[in-house]
PDB file of C-alpha atoms in Angstrom:
ATOM      1  CA  MET A   1       0.000   0.000   0.000  1.00 44.00           C
ATOM      2  CA  ALA A   2       2.863   2.346   0.837  1.00 43.00           C
ATOM      3  CA  PHE A   3       4.269   1.704  -2.663  1.00 40.00           C
ATOM      4  CA  ILE A   4       0.967   2.655  -4.319  1.00 40.00           C
ATOM      5  CA  LYS A   5       0.707   5.818  -2.249  1.00 43.00           C
ATOM      6  CA  GLU A   6       4.284   6.800  -3.099  1.00 44.00           C
ATOM      7  CA  GLU A   7       3.662   6.167  -6.817  1.00 44.00           C
ATOM      8  CA  SER A   8       0.477   8.263  -6.630  1.00 45.00           C
ATOM      9  CA  GLU A   9       2.384  11.171  -5.085  1.00 47.00           C
ATOM     10  CA  ASP A  10       5.024  10.948  -7.844  1.00 47.00           C
ATOM     11  CA  VAL A  11       2.288  11.091 -10.497  1.00 40.00           C
ATOM     12  CA  LYS A  12       0.771  14.162  -8.816  1.00 43.00           C
ATOM     13  CA  ILE A  13       4.170  15.882  -8.671  1.00 42.00           C
ATOM     14  CA  GLU A  14       4.780  15.073 -12.367  1.00 46.00           C
ATOM     15  CA  GLU A  15       1.303  16.322 -13.339  1.00 46.00           C
ATOM     16  CA  THR A  16       1.825  19.487 -11.319  1.00 44.00           C
ATOM     17  CA  PHE A  17       5.209  20.063 -12.978  1.00 41.00           C
ATOM     18  CA  THR A  18       3.719  19.381 -16.429  1.00 42.00           C
ATOM     19  CA  VAL A  19       0.869  21.837 -15.796  1.00 41.00           C
ATOM     20  CA  LYS A  20       3.274  24.468 -14.547  1.00 45.00           C
ATOM     21  CA  GLN A  21       5.493  23.857 -17.552  1.00 47.00           C
ATOM     22  CA  GLU A  22       2.509  24.219 -19.901  1.00 47.00           C
ATOM     23  CA  ASP A  23       1.473  27.433 -18.125  1.00 50.00           C
ATOM     24  CA  LEU A  24       5.007  28.741 -18.417  1.00 48.00           C
ATOM     25  CA  GLN A  25       5.154  27.872 -22.147  1.00 52.00           C
ATOM     26  CA  GLU A  26       1.780  29.526 -22.699  1.00 50.00           C
ATOM     27  CA  GLN A  27       2.953  32.633 -20.870  1.00 52.00           C
ATOM     28  CA  THR A  28       6.170  32.607 -22.918  1.00 50.00           C
ATOM     29  CA  ASP A  29       4.153  32.294 -26.148  1.00 53.00           C
ATOM     30  CA  LEU A  30       1.925  35.175 -25.091  1.00 47.00           C
ATOM     31  CA  ILE A  31       4.948  37.331 -24.280  1.00 49.00           C
ATOM     32  CA  GLU A  32       6.534  36.504 -27.660  1.00 51.00           C
ATOM     33  CA  GLU A  33       3.271  37.214 -29.484  1.00 50.00           C
ATOM     34  CA  ASN A  34       2.962  40.497 -27.632  1.00 52.00           C
ATOM     35  CA  GLU A  35       6.540  41.440 -28.483  1.00 53.00           C
ATOM     36  CA  GLU A  36       6.048  40.451 -32.142  1.00 50.00           C
ATOM     37  CA  SER A  37       2.871  42.518 -32.239  1.00 52.00           C
ATOM     38  CA  LYS A  38       4.666  45.502 -30.734  1.00 51.00           C
ATOM     39  CA  GLU A  39       7.535  45.072 -33.170  1.00 51.00           C
ATOM     40  CA  GLU A  40       5.131  44.861 -36.127  1.00 48.00           C
ATOM     41  CA  GLU A  41       3.331  47.986 -34.918  1.00 53.00           C
ATOM     42  CA  HIS A  42       6.708  49.716 -34.594  1.00 48.00           C
ATOM     43  CA  HIS A  43       7.647  48.807 -38.200  1.00 46.00           C
ATOM     44  CA  VAL A  44       4.261  49.971 -39.461  1.00 44.00           C
ATOM     45  CA  LYS A  45       4.693  53.276 -37.631  1.00 50.00           C
ATOM     46  CA  ILE A  46       8.209  53.711 -39.054  1.00 45.00           C
ATOM     47  CA  GLU A  47       6.954  52.876 -42.572  1.00 46.00           C
ATOM     48  CA  GLU A  48       4.034  55.275 -42.220  1.00 50.00           C
ATOM     49  CA  LYS A  49       6.405  57.943 -40.880  1.00 48.00           C
ATOM     50  CA  THR A  50       8.794  57.345 -43.801  1.00 44.00           C
ATOM     51  CA  HIS A  51       5.936  57.672 -46.311  1.00 45.00           C
ATOM     52  CA  LEU A  52       4.791  60.857 -44.621  1.00 48.00           C
ATOM     53  CA  GLN A  53       8.326  62.252 -44.666  1.00 49.00           C
ATOM     54  CA  THR A  54       8.766  61.307 -48.355  1.00 40.00           C
ATOM     55  CA  ASP A  55       5.420  62.869 -49.271  1.00 46.00           C
ATOM     56  CA  ASP A  56       6.398  65.959 -47.306  1.00 48.00           C
ATOM     57  CA  ILE A  57       9.740  66.194 -49.146  1.00 41.00           C
ATOM     58  CA  LEU A  58       8.014  65.756 -52.514  1.00 40.00           C
ATOM     59  CA  LYS A  59       5.462  68.424 -51.589  1.00 43.00           C
ATOM     60  CA  ARG A  60       8.238  70.762 -50.543  1.00 42.00           C
ATOM     61  CA  ARG A  61      10.134  69.963 -53.748  1.00 44.00           C
ATOM     62  CA  ASP A  62       7.066  70.613 -55.908  1.00 53.00           C
ATOM     63  CA  LYS A  63       6.452  73.796 -53.977  1.00 58.00           C
ATOM     64  CA  ASN A  64      10.041  74.937 -54.528  1.00 65.00           C
ATOM     65  CA  ARG A  65      10.067  74.128 -58.277  1.00 81.00           C
ATOM     66  CA  PHE A  66      10.018  77.086 -60.650  1.00 85.00           C
ATOM     67  CA  ILE A  67       7.942  76.316 -63.743  1.00 87.00           C
ATOM     68  CA  CYS A  68       8.355  77.955 -67.156  1.00 87.00           C
ATOM     69  CA  THR A  69       4.937  79.242 -68.267  1.00 87.00           C
ATOM     70  CA  GLN A  70       5.965  78.936 -71.930  1.00 82.00           C
ATOM     71  CA  CYS A  71       7.054  75.296 -72.204  1.00 86.00           C
ATOM     72  CA  GLY A  72       6.405  73.762 -68.758  1.00 84.00           C
ATOM     73  CA  LYS A  73      10.040  72.980 -67.982  1.00 86.00           C
ATOM     74  CA  SER A  74      10.811  73.164 -64.256  1.00 86.00           C
ATOM     75  CA  PHE A  75      13.880  74.350 -62.357  1.00 86.00           C
ATOM     76  CA  GLY A  76      15.121  74.096 -58.784  1.00 86.00           C
ATOM     77  CA  ARG A  77      16.420  77.655 -58.752  1.00 85.00           C
ATOM     78  CA  LYS A  78      14.756  80.890 -59.705  1.00 84.00           C
ATOM     79  CA  GLY A  79      17.972  82.107 -61.383  1.00 83.00           C
ATOM     80  CA  ASN A  80      18.003  79.062 -63.685  1.00 84.00           C
ATOM     81  CA  LEU A  81      14.406  79.748 -64.723  1.00 85.00           C
ATOM     82  CA  LYS A  82      15.275  83.397 -65.382  1.00 82.00           C
ATOM     83  CA  THR A  83      18.171  82.355 -67.642  1.00 82.00           C
ATOM     84  CA  HIS A  84      15.959  79.790 -69.398  1.00 86.00           C
ATOM     85  CA  MET A  85      13.253  82.406 -70.115  1.00 83.00           C
ATOM     86  CA  MET A  86      15.739  84.274 -72.313  1.00 81.00           C
ATOM     87  CA  ILE A  87      15.338  81.469 -74.868  1.00 81.00           C
ATOM     88  CA  HIS A  88      11.678  82.465 -75.261  1.00 85.00           C
ATOM     89  CA  THR A  89      12.153  86.236 -74.994  1.00 83.00           C
ATOM     90  CA  GLY A  90      15.279  86.306 -77.176  1.00 80.00           C
ATOM     91  CA  GLU A  91      17.020  88.469 -74.576  1.00 84.00           C
ATOM     92  CA  LYS A  92      20.829  88.490 -74.843  1.00 86.00           C
ATOM     93  CA  PRO A  93      22.187  90.903 -72.228  1.00 86.00           C
ATOM     94  CA  PHE A  94      25.871  89.942 -72.535  1.00 87.00           C
ATOM     95  CA  THR A  95      27.489  91.655 -75.537  1.00 90.00           C
ATOM     96  CA  CYS A  96      30.992  91.289 -76.946  1.00 90.00           C
ATOM     97  CA  THR A  97      32.786  94.645 -77.040  1.00 88.00           C
ATOM     98  CA  GLN A  98      34.923  93.460 -79.969  1.00 85.00           C
ATOM     99  CA  CYS A  99      32.341  92.346 -82.541  1.00 89.00           C
ATOM    100  CA  GLY A 100      28.953  93.135 -80.980  1.00 86.00           C
ATOM    101  CA  LYS A 101      27.734  89.532 -80.798  1.00 87.00           C
ATOM    102  CA  SER A 102      25.364  88.971 -77.868  1.00 87.00           C
ATOM    103  CA  PHE A 103      24.739  86.015 -75.563  1.00 87.00           C
ATOM    104  CA  ASN A 104      22.157  85.039 -72.941  1.00 83.00           C
ATOM    105  CA  ARG A 105      24.822  83.755 -70.517  1.00 84.00           C
ATOM    106  CA  SER A 106      27.986  85.391 -69.259  1.00 86.00           C
ATOM    107  CA  SER A 107      29.809  82.040 -69.490  1.00 84.00           C
ATOM    108  CA  HIS A 108      29.032  81.915 -73.231  1.00 86.00           C
ATOM    109  CA  LEU A 109      30.429  85.428 -73.662  1.00 87.00           C
ATOM    110  CA  ASN A 110      33.604  84.428 -71.776  1.00 87.00           C
ATOM    111  CA  GLU A 111      34.051  81.451 -74.118  1.00 85.00           C
ATOM    112  CA  HIS A 112      33.421  83.649 -77.167  1.00 87.00           C
ATOM    113  CA  MET A 113      36.025  86.223 -76.052  1.00 85.00           C
ATOM    114  CA  ARG A 114      38.724  83.586 -76.535  1.00 83.00           C
ATOM    115  CA  ILE A 115      38.187  83.944 -80.309  1.00 82.00           C
ATOM    116  CA  HIS A 116      39.446  87.533 -80.067  1.00 85.00           C
ATOM    117  CA  THR A 117      42.147  86.950 -77.439  1.00 83.00           C
ATOM    118  CA  GLY A 118      43.423  83.789 -79.124  1.00 81.00           C
ATOM    119  CA  GLU A 119      43.371  81.952 -75.796  1.00 86.00           C
ATOM    120  CA  ASN A 120      43.232  78.151 -76.203  1.00 85.00           C
ATOM    121  CA  PRO A 121      43.463  76.602 -72.718  1.00 88.00           C
ATOM    122  CA  PHE A 122      42.325  73.082 -73.714  1.00 88.00           C
ATOM    123  CA  THR A 123      45.120  71.031 -75.320  1.00 90.00           C
ATOM    124  CA  CYS A 124      44.979  67.607 -76.967  1.00 90.00           C
ATOM    125  CA  THR A 125      47.398  65.161 -75.328  1.00 90.00           C
ATOM    126  CA  GLN A 126      47.716  63.214 -78.609  1.00 86.00           C
ATOM    127  CA  CYS A 127      48.751  65.914 -81.101  1.00 89.00           C
ATOM    128  CA  GLY A 128      49.135  69.080 -79.026  1.00 87.00           C
ATOM    129  CA  LYS A 129      46.386  71.007 -80.816  1.00 87.00           C
ATOM    130  CA  SER A 130      44.674  73.555 -78.561  1.00 87.00           C
ATOM    131  CA  PHE A 131      41.067  74.718 -78.331  1.00 86.00           C
ATOM    132  CA  SER A 132      39.160  77.590 -76.757  1.00 84.00           C
ATOM    133  CA  GLN A 133      36.387  75.321 -75.413  1.00 84.00           C
ATOM    134  CA  SER A 134      36.479  71.953 -73.647  1.00 86.00           C
ATOM    135  CA  SER A 135      33.590  70.723 -75.836  1.00 83.00           C
ATOM    136  CA  HIS A 136      35.703  71.394 -78.940  1.00 84.00           C
ATOM    137  CA  LEU A 137      38.549  69.357 -77.453  1.00 87.00           C
ATOM    138  CA  ASN A 138      36.177  66.473 -76.630  1.00 84.00           C
ATOM    139  CA  TYR A 139      34.901  66.523 -80.212  1.00 80.00           C
ATOM    140  CA  HIS A 140      38.474  66.658 -81.555  1.00 85.00           C
ATOM    141  CA  MET A 141      39.555  63.644 -79.466  1.00 84.00           C
ATOM    142  CA  LYS A 142      37.125  61.460 -81.421  1.00 81.00           C
ATOM    143  CA  ILE A 143      39.373  62.007 -84.457  1.00 81.00           C
ATOM    144  CA  HIS A 144      42.088  60.026 -82.663  1.00 85.00           C
ATOM    145  CA  THR A 145      39.712  57.345 -81.337  1.00 82.00           C
ATOM    146  CA  GLY A 146      37.804  57.114 -84.632  1.00 82.00           C
ATOM    147  CA  GLU A 147      34.545  57.025 -82.687  1.00 83.00           C
ATOM    148  CA  LYS A 148      31.436  57.737 -84.803  1.00 84.00           C
ATOM    149  CA  ARG A 149      28.457  56.388 -82.873  1.00 84.00           C
ATOM    150  CA  PHE A 150      25.682  58.271 -84.676  1.00 88.00           C
ATOM    151  CA  THR A 151      24.719  56.792 -88.053  1.00 92.00           C
ATOM    152  CA  CYS A 152      22.243  58.118 -90.620  1.00 92.00           C
ATOM    153  CA  THR A 153      19.524  55.564 -91.387  1.00 92.00           C
ATOM    154  CA  GLN A 154      19.092  57.036 -94.885  1.00 89.00           C
ATOM    155  CA  CYS A 155      22.611  56.912 -96.319  1.00 92.00           C
ATOM    156  CA  GLY A 156      24.709  55.203 -93.627  1.00 89.00           C
ATOM    157  CA  LYS A 157      27.006  58.168 -93.015  1.00 90.00           C
ATOM    158  CA  SER A 158      28.291  58.278 -89.414  1.00 88.00           C
ATOM    159  CA  PHE A 159      29.004  61.202 -87.131  1.00 87.00           C
ATOM    160  CA  ARG A 160      30.840  61.859 -83.899  1.00 81.00           C
ATOM    161  CA  GLN A 161      28.011  63.901 -82.367  1.00 80.00           C
ATOM    162  CA  SER A 162      24.231  63.449 -82.304  1.00 85.00           C
ATOM    163  CA  SER A 163      23.808  67.154 -83.142  1.00 82.00           C
ATOM    164  CA  SER A 164      25.819  66.620 -86.353  1.00 85.00           C
ATOM    165  CA  LEU A 165      23.520  63.746 -87.310  1.00 89.00           C
ATOM    166  CA  THR A 166      20.441  65.901 -86.610  1.00 88.00           C
ATOM    167  CA  LEU A 167      21.778  68.627 -88.902  1.00 86.00           C
ATOM    168  CA  HIS A 168      22.713  66.058 -91.553  1.00 89.00           C
ATOM    169  CA  MET A 169      19.189  64.579 -91.542  1.00 89.00           C
ATOM    170  CA  MET A 170      17.875  67.930 -92.805  1.00 88.00           C
ATOM    171  CA  ILE A 171      19.609  67.165 -96.122  1.00 86.00           C
ATOM    172  CA  HIS A 172      17.258  64.199 -96.542  1.00 90.00           C
ATOM    173  CA  THR A 173      14.143  65.870 -95.115  1.00 90.00           C
ATOM    174  CA  GLY A 174      14.781  69.235 -96.794  1.00 88.00           C
ATOM    175  CA  GLU A 175      13.946  70.927 -93.514  1.00 88.00           C
ATOM    176  CA  LYS A 176      15.137  74.533 -93.131  1.00 88.00           C
ATOM    177  CA  PRO A 177      13.679  75.803 -89.861  1.00 87.00           C
ATOM    178  CA  PHE A 178      15.665  79.061 -89.638  1.00 88.00           C
ATOM    179  CA  THR A 179      14.082  81.771 -91.812  1.00 90.00           C
ATOM    180  CA  CYS A 180      15.223  85.336 -92.482  1.00 91.00           C
ATOM    181  CA  THR A 181      12.500  87.845 -91.568  1.00 89.00           C
ATOM    182  CA  GLN A 182      13.851  90.287 -94.189  1.00 89.00           C
ATOM    183  CA  CYS A 183      13.866  88.183 -97.363  1.00 92.00           C
ATOM    184  CA  TRP A 184      12.375  84.860 -96.122  1.00 90.00           C
ATOM    185  CA  LYS A 185      15.415  82.844 -97.193  1.00 89.00           C
ATOM    186  CA  SER A 186      15.655  79.706 -95.059  1.00 90.00           C
ATOM    187  CA  TYR A 187      18.579  77.764 -93.620  1.00 89.00           C
ATOM    188  CA  SER A 188      19.116  74.436 -91.923  1.00 85.00           C
ATOM    189  CA  ARG A 189      21.468  75.969 -89.324  1.00 83.00           C
ATOM    190  CA  SER A 190      20.949  78.964 -87.060  1.00 84.00           C
ATOM    191  CA  SER A 191      24.612  79.970 -87.535  1.00 82.00           C
ATOM    192  CA  HIS A 192      24.034  80.246 -91.298  1.00 86.00           C
ATOM    193  CA  LEU A 193      21.016  82.485 -90.730  1.00 89.00           C
ATOM    194  CA  TYR A 194      23.040  84.582 -88.279  1.00 87.00           C
ATOM    195  CA  GLN A 195      25.745  85.071 -90.923  1.00 87.00           C
ATOM    196  CA  HIS A 196      23.135  85.835 -93.604  1.00 90.00           C
ATOM    197  CA  MET A 197      21.542  88.565 -91.473  1.00 89.00           C
ATOM    198  CA  ARG A 198      24.775  90.577 -91.765  1.00 88.00           C
ATOM    199  CA  ILE A 199      23.919  91.150 -95.445  1.00 88.00           C
ATOM    200  CA  HIS A 200      20.861  93.122 -94.314  1.00 92.00           C
ATOM    201  CA  THR A 201      22.476  94.824 -91.312  1.00 90.00           C
ATOM    202  CA  GLY A 202      25.739  95.588 -93.124  1.00 89.00           C
ATOM    203  CA  GLU A 203      27.664  94.306 -90.096  1.00 89.00           C
ATOM    204  CA  LYS A 204      31.289  93.374 -90.797  1.00 88.00           C
ATOM    205  CA  PRO A 205      32.805  92.395 -87.454  1.00 87.00           C
ATOM    206  CA  PHE A 206      35.985  90.756 -88.796  1.00 87.00           C
ATOM    207  CA  THR A 207      38.663  93.330 -89.644  1.00 89.00           C
ATOM    208  CA  CYS A 208      42.083  92.821 -91.215  1.00 90.00           C
ATOM    209  CA  THR A 209      44.849  94.143 -88.961  1.00 88.00           C
ATOM    210  CA  GLN A 210      47.076  94.764 -92.010  1.00 88.00           C
ATOM    211  CA  CYS A 211      44.892  96.939 -94.233  1.00 93.00           C
ATOM    212  CA  GLY A 212      41.741  97.569 -92.211  1.00 89.00           C
ATOM    213  CA  LYS A 213      39.373  95.839 -94.646  1.00 90.00           C
ATOM    214  CA  SER A 214      36.364  94.294 -92.911  1.00 89.00           C
ATOM    215  CA  PHE A 215      34.352  91.140 -93.603  1.00 88.00           C
ATOM    216  CA  ASN A 216      31.061  89.664 -92.420  1.00 85.00           C
ATOM    217  CA  ARG A 217      32.534  86.169 -92.051  1.00 83.00           C
ATOM    218  CA  SER A 218      35.668  85.028 -90.246  1.00 84.00           C
ATOM    219  CA  SER A 219      36.393  82.568 -93.081  1.00 81.00           C
ATOM    220  CA  ASP A 220      36.463  85.467 -95.547  1.00 84.00           C
ATOM    221  CA  LEU A 221      38.953  87.321 -93.341  1.00 86.00           C
ATOM    222  CA  HIS A 222      41.079  84.181 -93.056  1.00 83.00           C
ATOM    223  CA  GLN A 223      41.209  83.839 -96.846  1.00 83.00           C
ATOM    224  CA  HIS A 224      41.935  87.558 -97.256  1.00 87.00           C
ATOM    225  CA  MET A 225      44.927  87.309 -94.875  1.00 87.00           C
ATOM    226  CA  THR A 226      46.648  84.979 -97.353  1.00 86.00           C
ATOM    227  CA  ILE A 227      47.097  88.020 -99.639  1.00 87.00           C
ATOM    228  CA  HIS A 228      49.355  89.584 -96.979  1.00 90.00           C
ATOM    229  CA  THR A 229      51.098  86.379 -95.895  1.00 87.00           C
ATOM    230  CA  GLY A 230      51.575  85.032 -99.428  1.00 86.00           C
ATOM    231  CA  GLU A 231      50.161  81.704 -98.318  1.00 85.00           C
ATOM    232  CA  LYS A 232      48.585  79.545-101.048  1.00 84.00           C
ATOM    233  CA  PRO A 233      47.103  76.536 -99.298  1.00 82.00           C
ATOM    234  CA  PHE A 234      44.908  75.304-102.186  1.00 83.00           C
ATOM    235  CA  THR A 235      46.883  73.235-104.731  1.00 87.00           C
ATOM    236  CA  CYS A 236      45.703  71.757-108.020  1.00 87.00           C
ATOM    237  CA  VAL A 237      46.304  67.986-108.087  1.00 86.00           C
ATOM    238  CA  GLN A 238      46.567  68.058-111.904  1.00 86.00           C
ATOM    239  CA  CYS A 239      49.324  70.627-112.467  1.00 91.00           C
ATOM    240  CA  GLY A 240      50.498  71.555-108.958  1.00 88.00           C
ATOM    241  CA  LYS A 241      49.558  75.234-109.270  1.00 88.00           C
ATOM    242  CA  SER A 242      48.623  76.802-105.926  1.00 87.00           C
ATOM    243  CA  PHE A 243      46.015  79.397-105.020  1.00 85.00           C
ATOM    244  CA  ASN A 244      45.166  81.424-101.938  1.00 81.00           C
ATOM    245  CA  PHE A 245      41.382  80.931-102.350  1.00 79.00           C
ATOM    246  CA  SER A 246      39.458  77.681-102.667  1.00 80.00           C
ATOM    247  CA  SER A 247      37.065  79.425-105.081  1.00 80.00           C
ATOM    248  CA  THR A 248      40.009  80.304-107.356  1.00 84.00           C
ATOM    249  CA  LEU A 249      41.168  76.677-107.334  1.00 84.00           C
ATOM    250  CA  TYR A 250      37.612  75.563-108.154  1.00 82.00           C
ATOM    251  CA  LYS A 251      37.561  77.878-111.181  1.00 84.00           C
ATOM    252  CA  HIS A 252      41.024  76.722-112.262  1.00 87.00           C
ATOM    253  CA  MET A 253      39.987  73.033-112.177  1.00 85.00           C
ATOM    254  CA  LYS A 254      37.522  73.689-115.012  1.00 83.00           C
ATOM    255  CA  ILE A 255      40.518  74.071-117.321  1.00 85.00           C
ATOM    256  CA  HIS A 256      41.410  70.408-116.665  1.00 88.00           C
ATOM    257  CA  THR A 257      37.868  69.030-116.574  1.00 87.00           C
ATOM    258  CA  GLY A 258      36.656  71.000-119.600  1.00 85.00           C
ATOM    259  CA  GLU A 259      33.528  71.972-117.705  1.00 85.00           C
ATOM    260  CA  LYS A 260      31.679  74.954-119.183  1.00 84.00           C
ATOM    261  CA  PRO A 261      28.618  75.566-117.027  1.00 84.00           C
ATOM    262  CA  PHE A 262      27.893  79.130-118.218  1.00 84.00           C
ATOM    263  CA  THR A 263      25.927  79.211-121.502  1.00 89.00           C
ATOM    264  CA  CYS A 264      24.953  82.192-123.636  1.00 87.00           C
ATOM    265  CA  THR A 265      21.163  82.366-124.073  1.00 88.00           C
ATOM    266  CA  GLN A 266      21.612  84.202-127.399  1.00 87.00           C
ATOM    267  CA  CYS A 267      23.904  81.867-129.334  1.00 91.00           C
ATOM    268  CA  GLY A 268      24.324  78.828-127.073  1.00 88.00           C
ATOM    269  CA  LYS A 269      28.086  79.203-126.678  1.00 88.00           C
ATOM    270  CA  SER A 270      29.412  77.914-123.334  1.00 86.00           C
ATOM    271  CA  PHE A 271      32.138  79.181-121.049  1.00 83.00           C
ATOM    272  CA  ASN A 272      33.935  77.891-117.991  1.00 81.00           C
ATOM    273  CA  PHE A 273      33.827  81.246-116.156  1.00 79.00           C
ATOM    274  CA  SER A 274      30.862  83.541-115.489  1.00 82.00           C
ATOM    275  CA  SER A 275      33.115  86.570-116.075  1.00 81.00           C
ATOM    276  CA  THR A 276      33.955  85.259-119.580  1.00 84.00           C
ATOM    277  CA  LEU A 277      30.242  84.813-120.344  1.00 82.00           C
ATOM    278  CA  TYR A 278      29.563  88.352-119.098  1.00 82.00           C
ATOM    279  CA  LYS A 279      32.208  89.746-121.484  1.00 86.00           C
ATOM    280  CA  HIS A 280      30.829  87.647-124.349  1.00 87.00           C
ATOM    281  CA  MET A 281      27.264  88.965-123.805  1.00 85.00           C
ATOM    282  CA  LYS A 282      28.461  92.456-124.702  1.00 83.00           C
ATOM    283  CA  ILE A 283      28.828  91.249-128.312  1.00 86.00           C
ATOM    284  CA  HIS A 284      25.057  90.701-128.449  1.00 86.00           C
ATOM    285  CA  THR A 285      24.057  93.759-126.435  1.00 85.00           C
ATOM    286  CA  GLY A 286      26.494  96.062-128.246  1.00 81.00           C
ATOM    287  CA  GLU A 287      27.565  97.430-124.851  1.00 76.00           C
TER     288      GLU A 287
END
């Protein structure tokens, strides 16, 4: 009987221990669930706070954006918008004191002034050639690398810059978006229109330092300077004769090719020079 009683007490102790253990496990589970719940709530709060902060930043950014009323482009600074607006207004407050050309940015004027000063601070490490603008050096470097990433889909010609391809495409499309308001002549490049406008304004900003003669294009001045220097950079490949103007070489080449593009409307006789045709016409006019 004592053995049965002792065994019964052991069972009770074990049951009590098991119950306590189950209670403890249940309490532990409840604590863990509570902690997990708190942690989840904490993450939700952080996420909500982050979203609120992000929305607030975006609102502040939108509020601080300066929008162009003409084209809708936005800027982070009022000064940048003001500079951008000059594109629409055509305002160019920065003027070159040497040739009168105007710009909408002071940095563009500073770059332009290097044409007159002869300053070329950007030098090619491959050939030593110098440039007044870093963009010109970057473009030049592609000569050494041979890089021409932009290819015309019409004729397959490749270019180093996308802007060059865009201009080239106008040959195929016939597009000439830049029109003279004086005579309505159109051009594919704004620089060509700018040069053309000097015909109407009479502006000749490029002056020879030797004789004082002025020109409306820098290329014309450059060619004129060969008269003073004696330089004749254009050579005929047929006879080796050299000329100081490319136009003179072009005329000379007609001697070798036999080309006679100028025809008399009176008798049908053809000439290789317009000046020769002009002289010939005097026979018919009696001038």
